[in-house]
mmCIF file of C-alpha atoms in Angstrom:
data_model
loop_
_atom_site.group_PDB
_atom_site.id
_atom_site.type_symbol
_atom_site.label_atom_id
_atom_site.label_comp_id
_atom_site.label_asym_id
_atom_site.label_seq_id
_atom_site.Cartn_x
_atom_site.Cartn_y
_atom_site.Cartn_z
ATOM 1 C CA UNK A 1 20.890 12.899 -5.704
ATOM 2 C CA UNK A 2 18.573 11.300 -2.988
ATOM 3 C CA UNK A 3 16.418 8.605 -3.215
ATOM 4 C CA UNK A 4 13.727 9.406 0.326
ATOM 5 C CA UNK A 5 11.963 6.351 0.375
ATOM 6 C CA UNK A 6 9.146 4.871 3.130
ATOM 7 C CA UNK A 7 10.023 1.455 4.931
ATOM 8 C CA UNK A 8 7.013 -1.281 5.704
ATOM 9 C CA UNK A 9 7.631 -4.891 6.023
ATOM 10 C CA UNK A 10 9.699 -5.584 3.551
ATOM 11 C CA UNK A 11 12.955 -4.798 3.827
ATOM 12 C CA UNK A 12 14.117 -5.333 0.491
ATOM 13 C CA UNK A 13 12.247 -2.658 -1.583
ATOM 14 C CA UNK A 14 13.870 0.535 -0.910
ATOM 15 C CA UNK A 15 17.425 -1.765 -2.238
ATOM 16 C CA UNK A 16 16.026 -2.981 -5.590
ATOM 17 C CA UNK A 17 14.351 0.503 -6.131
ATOM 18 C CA UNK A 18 18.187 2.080 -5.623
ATOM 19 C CA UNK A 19 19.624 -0.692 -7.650
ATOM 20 C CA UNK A 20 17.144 0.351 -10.576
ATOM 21 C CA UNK A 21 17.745 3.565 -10.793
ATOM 22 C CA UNK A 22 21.274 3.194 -10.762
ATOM 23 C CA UNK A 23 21.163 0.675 -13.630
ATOM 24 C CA UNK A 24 19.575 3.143 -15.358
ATOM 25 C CA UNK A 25 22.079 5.995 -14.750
ATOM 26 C CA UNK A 26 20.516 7.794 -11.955
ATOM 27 C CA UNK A 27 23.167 8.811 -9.619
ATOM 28 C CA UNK A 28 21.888 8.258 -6.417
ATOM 29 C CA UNK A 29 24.011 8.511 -3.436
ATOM 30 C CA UNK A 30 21.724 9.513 -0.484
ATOM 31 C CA UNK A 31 19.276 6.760 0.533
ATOM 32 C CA UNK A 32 16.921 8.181 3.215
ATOM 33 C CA UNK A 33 14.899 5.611 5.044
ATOM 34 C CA UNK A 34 11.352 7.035 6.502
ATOM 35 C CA UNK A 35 10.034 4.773 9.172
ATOM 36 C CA UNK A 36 7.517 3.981 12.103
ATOM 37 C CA UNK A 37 8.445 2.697 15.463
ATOM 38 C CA UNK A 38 6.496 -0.586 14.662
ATOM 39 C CA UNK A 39 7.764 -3.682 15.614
ATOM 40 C CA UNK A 40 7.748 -5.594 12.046
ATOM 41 C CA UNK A 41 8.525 -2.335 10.281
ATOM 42 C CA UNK A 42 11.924 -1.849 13.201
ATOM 43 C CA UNK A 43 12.569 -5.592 12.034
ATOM 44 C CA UNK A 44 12.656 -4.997 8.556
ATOM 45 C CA UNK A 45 14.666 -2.125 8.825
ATOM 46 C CA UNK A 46 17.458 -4.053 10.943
ATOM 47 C CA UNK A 47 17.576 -6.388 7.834
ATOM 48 C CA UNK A 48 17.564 -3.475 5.668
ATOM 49 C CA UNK A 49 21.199 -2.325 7.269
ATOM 50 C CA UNK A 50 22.132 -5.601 7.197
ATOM 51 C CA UNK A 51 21.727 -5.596 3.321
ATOM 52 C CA UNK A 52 22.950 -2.681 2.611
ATOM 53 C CA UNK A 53 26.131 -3.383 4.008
ATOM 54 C CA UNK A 54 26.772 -6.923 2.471
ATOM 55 C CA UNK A 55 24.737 -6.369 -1.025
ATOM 56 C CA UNK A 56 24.674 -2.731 -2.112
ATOM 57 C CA UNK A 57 27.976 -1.222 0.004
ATOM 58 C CA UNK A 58 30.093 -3.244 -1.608
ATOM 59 C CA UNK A 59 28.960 -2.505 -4.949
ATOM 60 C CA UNK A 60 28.492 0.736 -4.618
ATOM 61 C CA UNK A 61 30.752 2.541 -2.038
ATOM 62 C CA UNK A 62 29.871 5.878 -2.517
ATOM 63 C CA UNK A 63 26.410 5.750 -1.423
ATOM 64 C CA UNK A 64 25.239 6.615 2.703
ATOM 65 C CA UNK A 65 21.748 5.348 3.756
ATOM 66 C CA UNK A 66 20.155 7.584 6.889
ATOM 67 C CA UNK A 67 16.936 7.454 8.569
ATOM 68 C CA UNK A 68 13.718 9.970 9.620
ATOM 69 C CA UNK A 69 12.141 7.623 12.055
ATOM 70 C CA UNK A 70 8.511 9.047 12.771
ATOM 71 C CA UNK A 71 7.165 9.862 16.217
ATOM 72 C CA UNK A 72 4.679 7.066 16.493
ATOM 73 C CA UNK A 73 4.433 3.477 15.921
ATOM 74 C CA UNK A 74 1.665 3.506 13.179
ATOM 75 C CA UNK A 75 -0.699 6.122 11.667
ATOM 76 C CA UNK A 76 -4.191 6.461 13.219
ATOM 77 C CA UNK A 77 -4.953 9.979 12.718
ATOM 78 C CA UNK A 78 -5.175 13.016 10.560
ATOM 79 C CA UNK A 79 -3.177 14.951 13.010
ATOM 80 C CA UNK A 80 -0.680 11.695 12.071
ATOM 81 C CA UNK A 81 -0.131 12.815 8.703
ATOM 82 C CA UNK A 82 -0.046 15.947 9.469
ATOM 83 C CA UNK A 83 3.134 15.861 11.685
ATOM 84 C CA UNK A 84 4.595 13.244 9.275
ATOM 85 C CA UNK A 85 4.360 15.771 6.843
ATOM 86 C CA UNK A 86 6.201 18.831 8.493
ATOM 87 C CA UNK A 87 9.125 16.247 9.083
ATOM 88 C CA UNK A 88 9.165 14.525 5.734
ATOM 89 C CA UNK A 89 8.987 18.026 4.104
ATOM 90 C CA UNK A 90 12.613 19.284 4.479
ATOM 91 C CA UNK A 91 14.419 16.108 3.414
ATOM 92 C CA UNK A 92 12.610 16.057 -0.131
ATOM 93 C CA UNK A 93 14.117 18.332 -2.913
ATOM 94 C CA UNK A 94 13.811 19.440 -6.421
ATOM 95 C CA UNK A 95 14.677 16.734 -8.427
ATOM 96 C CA UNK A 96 14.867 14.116 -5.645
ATOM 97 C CA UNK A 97 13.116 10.653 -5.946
ATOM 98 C CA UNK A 98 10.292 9.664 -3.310
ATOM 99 C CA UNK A 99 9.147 6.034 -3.633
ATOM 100 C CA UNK A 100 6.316 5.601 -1.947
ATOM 101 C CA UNK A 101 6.138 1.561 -1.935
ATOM 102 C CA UNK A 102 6.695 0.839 1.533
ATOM 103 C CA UNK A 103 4.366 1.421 4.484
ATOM 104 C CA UNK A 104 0.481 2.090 4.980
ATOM 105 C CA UNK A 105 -0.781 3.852 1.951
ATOM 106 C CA UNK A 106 -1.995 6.964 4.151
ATOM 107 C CA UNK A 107 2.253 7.375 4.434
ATOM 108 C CA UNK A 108 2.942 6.736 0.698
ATOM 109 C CA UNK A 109 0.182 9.279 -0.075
ATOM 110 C CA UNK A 110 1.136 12.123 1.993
ATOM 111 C CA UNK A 111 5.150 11.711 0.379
ATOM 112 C CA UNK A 112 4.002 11.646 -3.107
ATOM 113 C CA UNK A 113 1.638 14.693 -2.241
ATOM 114 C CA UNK A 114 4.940 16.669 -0.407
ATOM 115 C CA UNK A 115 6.947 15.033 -2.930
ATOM 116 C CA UNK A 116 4.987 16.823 -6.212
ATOM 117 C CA UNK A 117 4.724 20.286 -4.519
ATOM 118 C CA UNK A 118 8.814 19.743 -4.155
ATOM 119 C CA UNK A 119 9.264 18.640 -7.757
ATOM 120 C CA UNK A 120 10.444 15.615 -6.967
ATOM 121 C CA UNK A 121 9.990 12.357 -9.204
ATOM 122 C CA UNK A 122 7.231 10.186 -7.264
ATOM 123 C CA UNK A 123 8.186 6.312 -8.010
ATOM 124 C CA UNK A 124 7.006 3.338 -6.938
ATOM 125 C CA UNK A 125 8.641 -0.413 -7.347
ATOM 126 C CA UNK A 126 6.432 -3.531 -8.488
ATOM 127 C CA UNK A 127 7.844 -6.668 -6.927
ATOM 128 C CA UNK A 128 6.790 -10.233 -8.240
ATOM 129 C CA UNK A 129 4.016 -11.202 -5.587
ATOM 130 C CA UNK A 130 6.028 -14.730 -5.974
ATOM 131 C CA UNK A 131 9.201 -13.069 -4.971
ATOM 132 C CA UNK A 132 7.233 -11.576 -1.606
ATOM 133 C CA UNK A 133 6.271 -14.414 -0.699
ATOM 134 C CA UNK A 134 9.650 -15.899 -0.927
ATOM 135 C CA UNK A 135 11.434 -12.902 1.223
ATOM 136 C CA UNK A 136 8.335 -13.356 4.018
ATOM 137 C CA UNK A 137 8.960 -16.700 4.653
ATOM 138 C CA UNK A 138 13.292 -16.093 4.433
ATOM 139 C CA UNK A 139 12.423 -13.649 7.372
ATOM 140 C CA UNK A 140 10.271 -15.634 9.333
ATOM 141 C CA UNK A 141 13.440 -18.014 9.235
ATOM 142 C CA UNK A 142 15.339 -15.214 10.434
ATOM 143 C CA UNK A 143 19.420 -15.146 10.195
ATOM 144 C CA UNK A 144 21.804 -13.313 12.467
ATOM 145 C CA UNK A 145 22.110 -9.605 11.551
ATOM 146 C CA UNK A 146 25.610 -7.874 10.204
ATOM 147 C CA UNK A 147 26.973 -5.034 12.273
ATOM 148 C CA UNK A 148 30.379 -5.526 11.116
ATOM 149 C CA UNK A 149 31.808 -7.570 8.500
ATOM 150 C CA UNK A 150 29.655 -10.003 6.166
ATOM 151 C CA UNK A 151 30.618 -13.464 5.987
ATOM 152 C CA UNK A 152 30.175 -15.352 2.227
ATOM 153 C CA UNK A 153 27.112 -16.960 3.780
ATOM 154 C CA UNK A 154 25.981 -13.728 5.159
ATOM 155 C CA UNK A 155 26.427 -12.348 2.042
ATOM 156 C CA UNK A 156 24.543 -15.378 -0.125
ATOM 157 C CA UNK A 157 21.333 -15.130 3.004
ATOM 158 C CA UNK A 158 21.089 -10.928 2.505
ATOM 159 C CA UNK A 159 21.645 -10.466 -1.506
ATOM 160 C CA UNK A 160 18.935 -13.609 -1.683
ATOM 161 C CA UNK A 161 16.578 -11.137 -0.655
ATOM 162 C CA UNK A 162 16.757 -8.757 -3.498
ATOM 163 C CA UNK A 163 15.229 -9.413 -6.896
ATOM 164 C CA UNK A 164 16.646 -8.119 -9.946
ATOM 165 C CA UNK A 165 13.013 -8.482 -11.323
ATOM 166 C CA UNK A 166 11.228 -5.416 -9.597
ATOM 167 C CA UNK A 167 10.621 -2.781 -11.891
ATOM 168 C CA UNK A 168 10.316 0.652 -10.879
ATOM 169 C CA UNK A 169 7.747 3.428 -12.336
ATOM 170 C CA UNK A 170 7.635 6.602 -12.073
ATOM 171 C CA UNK A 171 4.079 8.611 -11.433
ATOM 172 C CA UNK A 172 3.591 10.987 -13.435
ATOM 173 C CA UNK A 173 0.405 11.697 -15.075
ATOM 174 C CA UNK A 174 -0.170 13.622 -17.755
ATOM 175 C CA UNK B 1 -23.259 9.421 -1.890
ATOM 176 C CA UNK B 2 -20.430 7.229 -3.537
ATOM 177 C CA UNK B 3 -17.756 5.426 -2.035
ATOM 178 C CA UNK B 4 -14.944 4.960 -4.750
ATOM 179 C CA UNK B 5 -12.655 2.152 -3.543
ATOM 180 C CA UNK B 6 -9.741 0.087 -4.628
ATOM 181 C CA UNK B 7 -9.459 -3.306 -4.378
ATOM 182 C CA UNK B 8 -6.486 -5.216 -3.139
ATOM 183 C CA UNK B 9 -6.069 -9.150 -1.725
ATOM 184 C CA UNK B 10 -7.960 -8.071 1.205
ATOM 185 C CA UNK B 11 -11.761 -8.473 0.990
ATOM 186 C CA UNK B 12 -13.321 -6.650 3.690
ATOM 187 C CA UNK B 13 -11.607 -3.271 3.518
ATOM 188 C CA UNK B 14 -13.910 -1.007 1.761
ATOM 189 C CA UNK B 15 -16.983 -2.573 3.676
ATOM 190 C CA UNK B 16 -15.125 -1.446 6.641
ATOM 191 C CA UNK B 17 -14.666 1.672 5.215
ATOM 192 C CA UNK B 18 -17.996 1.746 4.262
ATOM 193 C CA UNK B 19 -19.707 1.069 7.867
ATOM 194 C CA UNK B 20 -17.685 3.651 9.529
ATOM 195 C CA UNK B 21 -18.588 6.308 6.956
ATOM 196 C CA UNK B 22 -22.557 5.137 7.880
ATOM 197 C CA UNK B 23 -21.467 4.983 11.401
ATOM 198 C CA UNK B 24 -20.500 8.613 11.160
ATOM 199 C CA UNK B 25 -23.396 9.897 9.197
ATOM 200 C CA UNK B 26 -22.135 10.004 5.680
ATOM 201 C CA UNK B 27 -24.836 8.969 3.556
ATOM 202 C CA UNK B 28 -23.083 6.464 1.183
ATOM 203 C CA UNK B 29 -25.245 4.719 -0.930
ATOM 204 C CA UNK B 30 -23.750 3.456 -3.709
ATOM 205 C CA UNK B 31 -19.970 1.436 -3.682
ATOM 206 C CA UNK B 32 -17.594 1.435 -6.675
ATOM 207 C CA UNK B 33 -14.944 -1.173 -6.226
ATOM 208 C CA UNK B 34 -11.673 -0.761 -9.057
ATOM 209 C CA UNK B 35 -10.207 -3.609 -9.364
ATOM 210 C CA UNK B 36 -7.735 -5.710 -11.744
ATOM 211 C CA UNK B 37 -8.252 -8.617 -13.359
ATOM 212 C CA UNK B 38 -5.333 -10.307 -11.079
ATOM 213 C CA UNK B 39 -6.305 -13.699 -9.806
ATOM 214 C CA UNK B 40 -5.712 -12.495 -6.273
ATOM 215 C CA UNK B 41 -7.505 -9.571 -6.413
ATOM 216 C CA UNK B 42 -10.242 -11.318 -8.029
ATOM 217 C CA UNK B 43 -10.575 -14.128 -5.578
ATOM 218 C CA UNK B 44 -10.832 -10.861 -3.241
ATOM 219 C CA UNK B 45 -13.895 -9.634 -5.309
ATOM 220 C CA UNK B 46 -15.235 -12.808 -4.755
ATOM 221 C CA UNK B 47 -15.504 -13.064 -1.269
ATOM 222 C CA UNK B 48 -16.313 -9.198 -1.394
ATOM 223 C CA UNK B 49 -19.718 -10.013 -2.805
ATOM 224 C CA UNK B 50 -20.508 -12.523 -0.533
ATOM 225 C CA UNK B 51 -19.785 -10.424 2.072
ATOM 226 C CA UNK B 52 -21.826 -7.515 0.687
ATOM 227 C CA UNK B 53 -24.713 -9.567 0.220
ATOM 228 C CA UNK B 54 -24.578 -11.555 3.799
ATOM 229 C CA UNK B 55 -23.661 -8.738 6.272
ATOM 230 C CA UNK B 56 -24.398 -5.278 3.913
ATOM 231 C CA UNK B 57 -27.342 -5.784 2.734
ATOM 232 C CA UNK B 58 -29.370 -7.097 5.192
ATOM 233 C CA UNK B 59 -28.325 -4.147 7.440
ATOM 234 C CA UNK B 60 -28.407 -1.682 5.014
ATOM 235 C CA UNK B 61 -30.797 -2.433 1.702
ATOM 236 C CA UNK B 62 -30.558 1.157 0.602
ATOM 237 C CA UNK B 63 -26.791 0.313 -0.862
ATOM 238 C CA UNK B 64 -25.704 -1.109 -4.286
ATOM 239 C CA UNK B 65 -22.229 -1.839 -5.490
ATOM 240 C CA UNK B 66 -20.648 -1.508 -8.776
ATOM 241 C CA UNK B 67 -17.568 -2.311 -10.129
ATOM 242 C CA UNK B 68 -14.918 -1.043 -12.617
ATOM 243 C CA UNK B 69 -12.465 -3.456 -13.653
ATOM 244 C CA UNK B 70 -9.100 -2.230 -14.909
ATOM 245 C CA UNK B 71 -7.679 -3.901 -18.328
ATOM 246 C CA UNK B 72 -4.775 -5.282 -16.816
ATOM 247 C CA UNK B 73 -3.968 -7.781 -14.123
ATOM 248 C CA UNK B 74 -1.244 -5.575 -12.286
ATOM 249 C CA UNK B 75 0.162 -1.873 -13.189
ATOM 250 C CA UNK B 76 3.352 -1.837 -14.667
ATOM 251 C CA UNK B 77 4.384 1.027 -16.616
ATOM 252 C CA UNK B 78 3.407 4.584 -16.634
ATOM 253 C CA UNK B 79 0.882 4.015 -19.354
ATOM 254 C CA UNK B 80 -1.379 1.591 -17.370
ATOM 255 C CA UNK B 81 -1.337 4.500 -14.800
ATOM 256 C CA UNK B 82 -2.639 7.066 -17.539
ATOM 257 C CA UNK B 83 -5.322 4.446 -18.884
ATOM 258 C CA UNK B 84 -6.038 4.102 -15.088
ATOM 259 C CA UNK B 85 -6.534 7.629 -14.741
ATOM 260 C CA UNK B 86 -8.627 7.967 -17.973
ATOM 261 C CA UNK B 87 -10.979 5.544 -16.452
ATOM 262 C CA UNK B 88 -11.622 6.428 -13.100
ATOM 263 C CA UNK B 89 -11.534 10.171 -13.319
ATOM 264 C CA UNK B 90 -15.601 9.624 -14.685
ATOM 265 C CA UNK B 91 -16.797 7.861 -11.970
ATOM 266 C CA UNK B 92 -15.665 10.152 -8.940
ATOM 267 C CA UNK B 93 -17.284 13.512 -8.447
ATOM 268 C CA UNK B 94 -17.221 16.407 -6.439
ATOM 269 C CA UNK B 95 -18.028 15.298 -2.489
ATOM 270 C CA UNK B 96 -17.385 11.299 -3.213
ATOM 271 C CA UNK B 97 -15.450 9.154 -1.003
ATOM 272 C CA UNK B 98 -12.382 7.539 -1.967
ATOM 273 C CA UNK B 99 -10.920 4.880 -0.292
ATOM 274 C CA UNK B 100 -7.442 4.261 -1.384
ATOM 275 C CA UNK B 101 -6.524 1.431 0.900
ATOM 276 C CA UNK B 102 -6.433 -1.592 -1.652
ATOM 277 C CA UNK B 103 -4.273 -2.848 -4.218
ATOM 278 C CA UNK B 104 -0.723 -1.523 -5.245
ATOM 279 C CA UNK B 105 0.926 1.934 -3.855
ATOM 280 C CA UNK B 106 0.501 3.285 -7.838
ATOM 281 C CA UNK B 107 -3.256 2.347 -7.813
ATOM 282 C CA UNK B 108 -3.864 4.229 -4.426
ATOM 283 C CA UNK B 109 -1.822 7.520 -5.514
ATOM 284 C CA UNK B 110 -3.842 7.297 -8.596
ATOM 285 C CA UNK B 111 -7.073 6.865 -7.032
ATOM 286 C CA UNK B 112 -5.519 9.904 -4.947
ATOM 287 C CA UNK B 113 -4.348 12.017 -7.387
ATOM 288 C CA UNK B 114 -7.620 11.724 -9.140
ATOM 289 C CA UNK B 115 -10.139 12.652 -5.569
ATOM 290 C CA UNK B 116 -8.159 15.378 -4.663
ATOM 291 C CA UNK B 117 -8.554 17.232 -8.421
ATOM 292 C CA UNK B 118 -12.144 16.272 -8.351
ATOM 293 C CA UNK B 119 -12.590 17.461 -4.552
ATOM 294 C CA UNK B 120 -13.960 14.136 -3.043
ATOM 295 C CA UNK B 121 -12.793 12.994 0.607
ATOM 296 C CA UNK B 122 -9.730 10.977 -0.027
ATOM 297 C CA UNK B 123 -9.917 8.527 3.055
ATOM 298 C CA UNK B 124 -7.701 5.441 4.139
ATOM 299 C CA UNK B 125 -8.576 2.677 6.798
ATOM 300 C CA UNK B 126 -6.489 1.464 9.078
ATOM 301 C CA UNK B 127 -6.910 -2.172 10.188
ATOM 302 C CA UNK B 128 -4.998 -3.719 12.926
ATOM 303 C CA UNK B 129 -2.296 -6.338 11.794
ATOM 304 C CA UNK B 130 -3.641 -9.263 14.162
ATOM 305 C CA UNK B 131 -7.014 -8.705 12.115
ATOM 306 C CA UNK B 132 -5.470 -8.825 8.643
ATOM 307 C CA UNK B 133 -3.539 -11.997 10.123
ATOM 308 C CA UNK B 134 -6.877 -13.582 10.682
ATOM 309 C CA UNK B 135 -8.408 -12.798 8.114
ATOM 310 C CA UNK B 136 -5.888 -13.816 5.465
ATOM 311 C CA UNK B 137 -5.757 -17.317 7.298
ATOM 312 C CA UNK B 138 -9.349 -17.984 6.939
ATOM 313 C CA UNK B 139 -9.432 -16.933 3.024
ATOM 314 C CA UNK B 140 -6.905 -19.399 2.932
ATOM 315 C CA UNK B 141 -9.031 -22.211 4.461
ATOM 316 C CA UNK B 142 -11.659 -20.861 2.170
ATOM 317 C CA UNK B 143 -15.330 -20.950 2.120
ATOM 318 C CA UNK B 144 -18.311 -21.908 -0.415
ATOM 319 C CA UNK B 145 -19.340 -18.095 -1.560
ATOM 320 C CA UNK B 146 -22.635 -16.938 -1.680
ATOM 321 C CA UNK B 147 -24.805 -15.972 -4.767
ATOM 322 C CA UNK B 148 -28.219 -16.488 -3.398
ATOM 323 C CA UNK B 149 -29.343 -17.155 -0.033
ATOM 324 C CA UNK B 150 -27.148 -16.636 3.060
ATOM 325 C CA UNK B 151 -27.500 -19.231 5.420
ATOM 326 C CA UNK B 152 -26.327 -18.598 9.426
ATOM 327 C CA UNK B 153 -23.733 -20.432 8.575
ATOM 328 C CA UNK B 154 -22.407 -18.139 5.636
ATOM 329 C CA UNK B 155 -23.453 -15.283 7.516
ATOM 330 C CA UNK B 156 -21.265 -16.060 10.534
ATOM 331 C CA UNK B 157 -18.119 -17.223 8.384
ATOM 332 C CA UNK B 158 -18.652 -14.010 5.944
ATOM 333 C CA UNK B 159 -18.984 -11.174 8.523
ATOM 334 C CA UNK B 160 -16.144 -12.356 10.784
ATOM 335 C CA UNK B 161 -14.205 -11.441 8.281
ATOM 336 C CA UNK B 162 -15.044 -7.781 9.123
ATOM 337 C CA UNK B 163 -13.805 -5.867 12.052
ATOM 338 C CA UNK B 164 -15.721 -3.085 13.722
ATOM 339 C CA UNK B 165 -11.711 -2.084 15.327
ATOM 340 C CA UNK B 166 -10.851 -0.728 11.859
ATOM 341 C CA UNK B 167 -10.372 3.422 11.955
ATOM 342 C CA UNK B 168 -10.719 5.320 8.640
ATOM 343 C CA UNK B 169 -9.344 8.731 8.395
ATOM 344 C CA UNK B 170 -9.395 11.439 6.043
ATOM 345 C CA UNK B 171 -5.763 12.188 4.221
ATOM 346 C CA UNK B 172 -6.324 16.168 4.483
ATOM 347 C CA UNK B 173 -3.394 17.918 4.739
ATOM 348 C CA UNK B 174 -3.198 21.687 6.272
#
């Protein structure tokens, strides 16, 4: 099953969203990363790869993490969303889960709007603002990225950056 | 007219909103802020009203603003999101405005959720980083707020907390 999810700032969401469900026996194996061409969002992400491969790969090897990188750096039209949607559309299936944390809220609202016409599950993951905080200032630090293998301090800096106190929720009214 | 909007950490959003609706030639004359009861959010509210009364009103004295505060300092499960529902659904009608650009990703798709079933204008605004930046730093320094009288003073701390670069658009999709 996929988890689509959109990427802002904070590279550490899409993770602890993944690491949720699985806890709770939802067998995702498909992580697909939406994202701008913005500078702090492209920084994120790079951190984002790097935690994936020295927190979540080696915990879980039989997930793959891809990307839909959008056409523009931020949203600042209708038109925008419009595109986004047409390319967000065809990655989202039946049964999928969209979390929508990440990213301006015009992006989070046009996935949960393509995810419900797909019938997917629309989630969202509340992390302790403390615990934000904590993560922005780690990154404004900054620590060398892993393309290959992750050292034990690589691995302590990256898996620092993931809380096991979000909790995700799904939207679903009745 | 009503402008429906939620409230996050960031003060000056729905006025924003707010003056480029006016700008435009949507008659809004009444705001409805929904908030939380988190300390944050609150100390947002604050400086809200201040603003409201030192740079709003005096320009436009046609305009009130009301509020609807949540039961809950931050969402977290699916139930707050149904009690959310239950309360907001009365206070947006057919043709509203509603600005989802505050507060948590569940609020906004809410908020969303909510406009789009009642047929108001679900609109975001989009404020440039370097603004937020600024304005965050001098919430931090802090300011005495207003209840009463705005001095020049108040007036020129309170309104450069507003930025005539932010760009609200419609989430409309084809």
């Amino acid at each position: 099953m996929k988890l689509v999810a959109s990427l802002g700032t904070s590279p550490g969401g899409i993770l602890e969203t993944f690491e949720y469900l699985r806890r709770n026996g939802v067998e995702i194996n498909d992580i697909e990363v939406v994202k701008t061409k913005d500078n702090a969002v492209s920084k994120a992400y790079d951190y984002l790869l790097s935690m994936f491969s020295c927190c979540i790969k080696l915990s879980y090897n039989d997930v793959i993490m891809g990307t839909l990188e959008l056409p523009f750096s931020d949203i600042t039209t209708s038109d925008d969303l419009n595109e986004m949607m047409k390319l967000v559309e065809p990655i989202i299936n039946e049964g999928d889960y969209v979390d929508i944390t990440g990213g301006r809220k015009a992006i989070s609202m046009v996935m949960g709007l393509v995810a419900m016409k797909k019938k997917a599950h629309v989630i969202t993951t509340i992390v302790p603002q403390s615990k934000y905080n904590e993560v922005q200032e780690k990154l404004k630090k900054g620590h060398q990225l892993v393309t290959e293998n992750c050292s034990p301090s690589d691995k302590d800096f990256f898996c620092s950056l993931l809380t096991k106190d979000a909790v995700t929720i799904e939207i679903n009214l009745e």
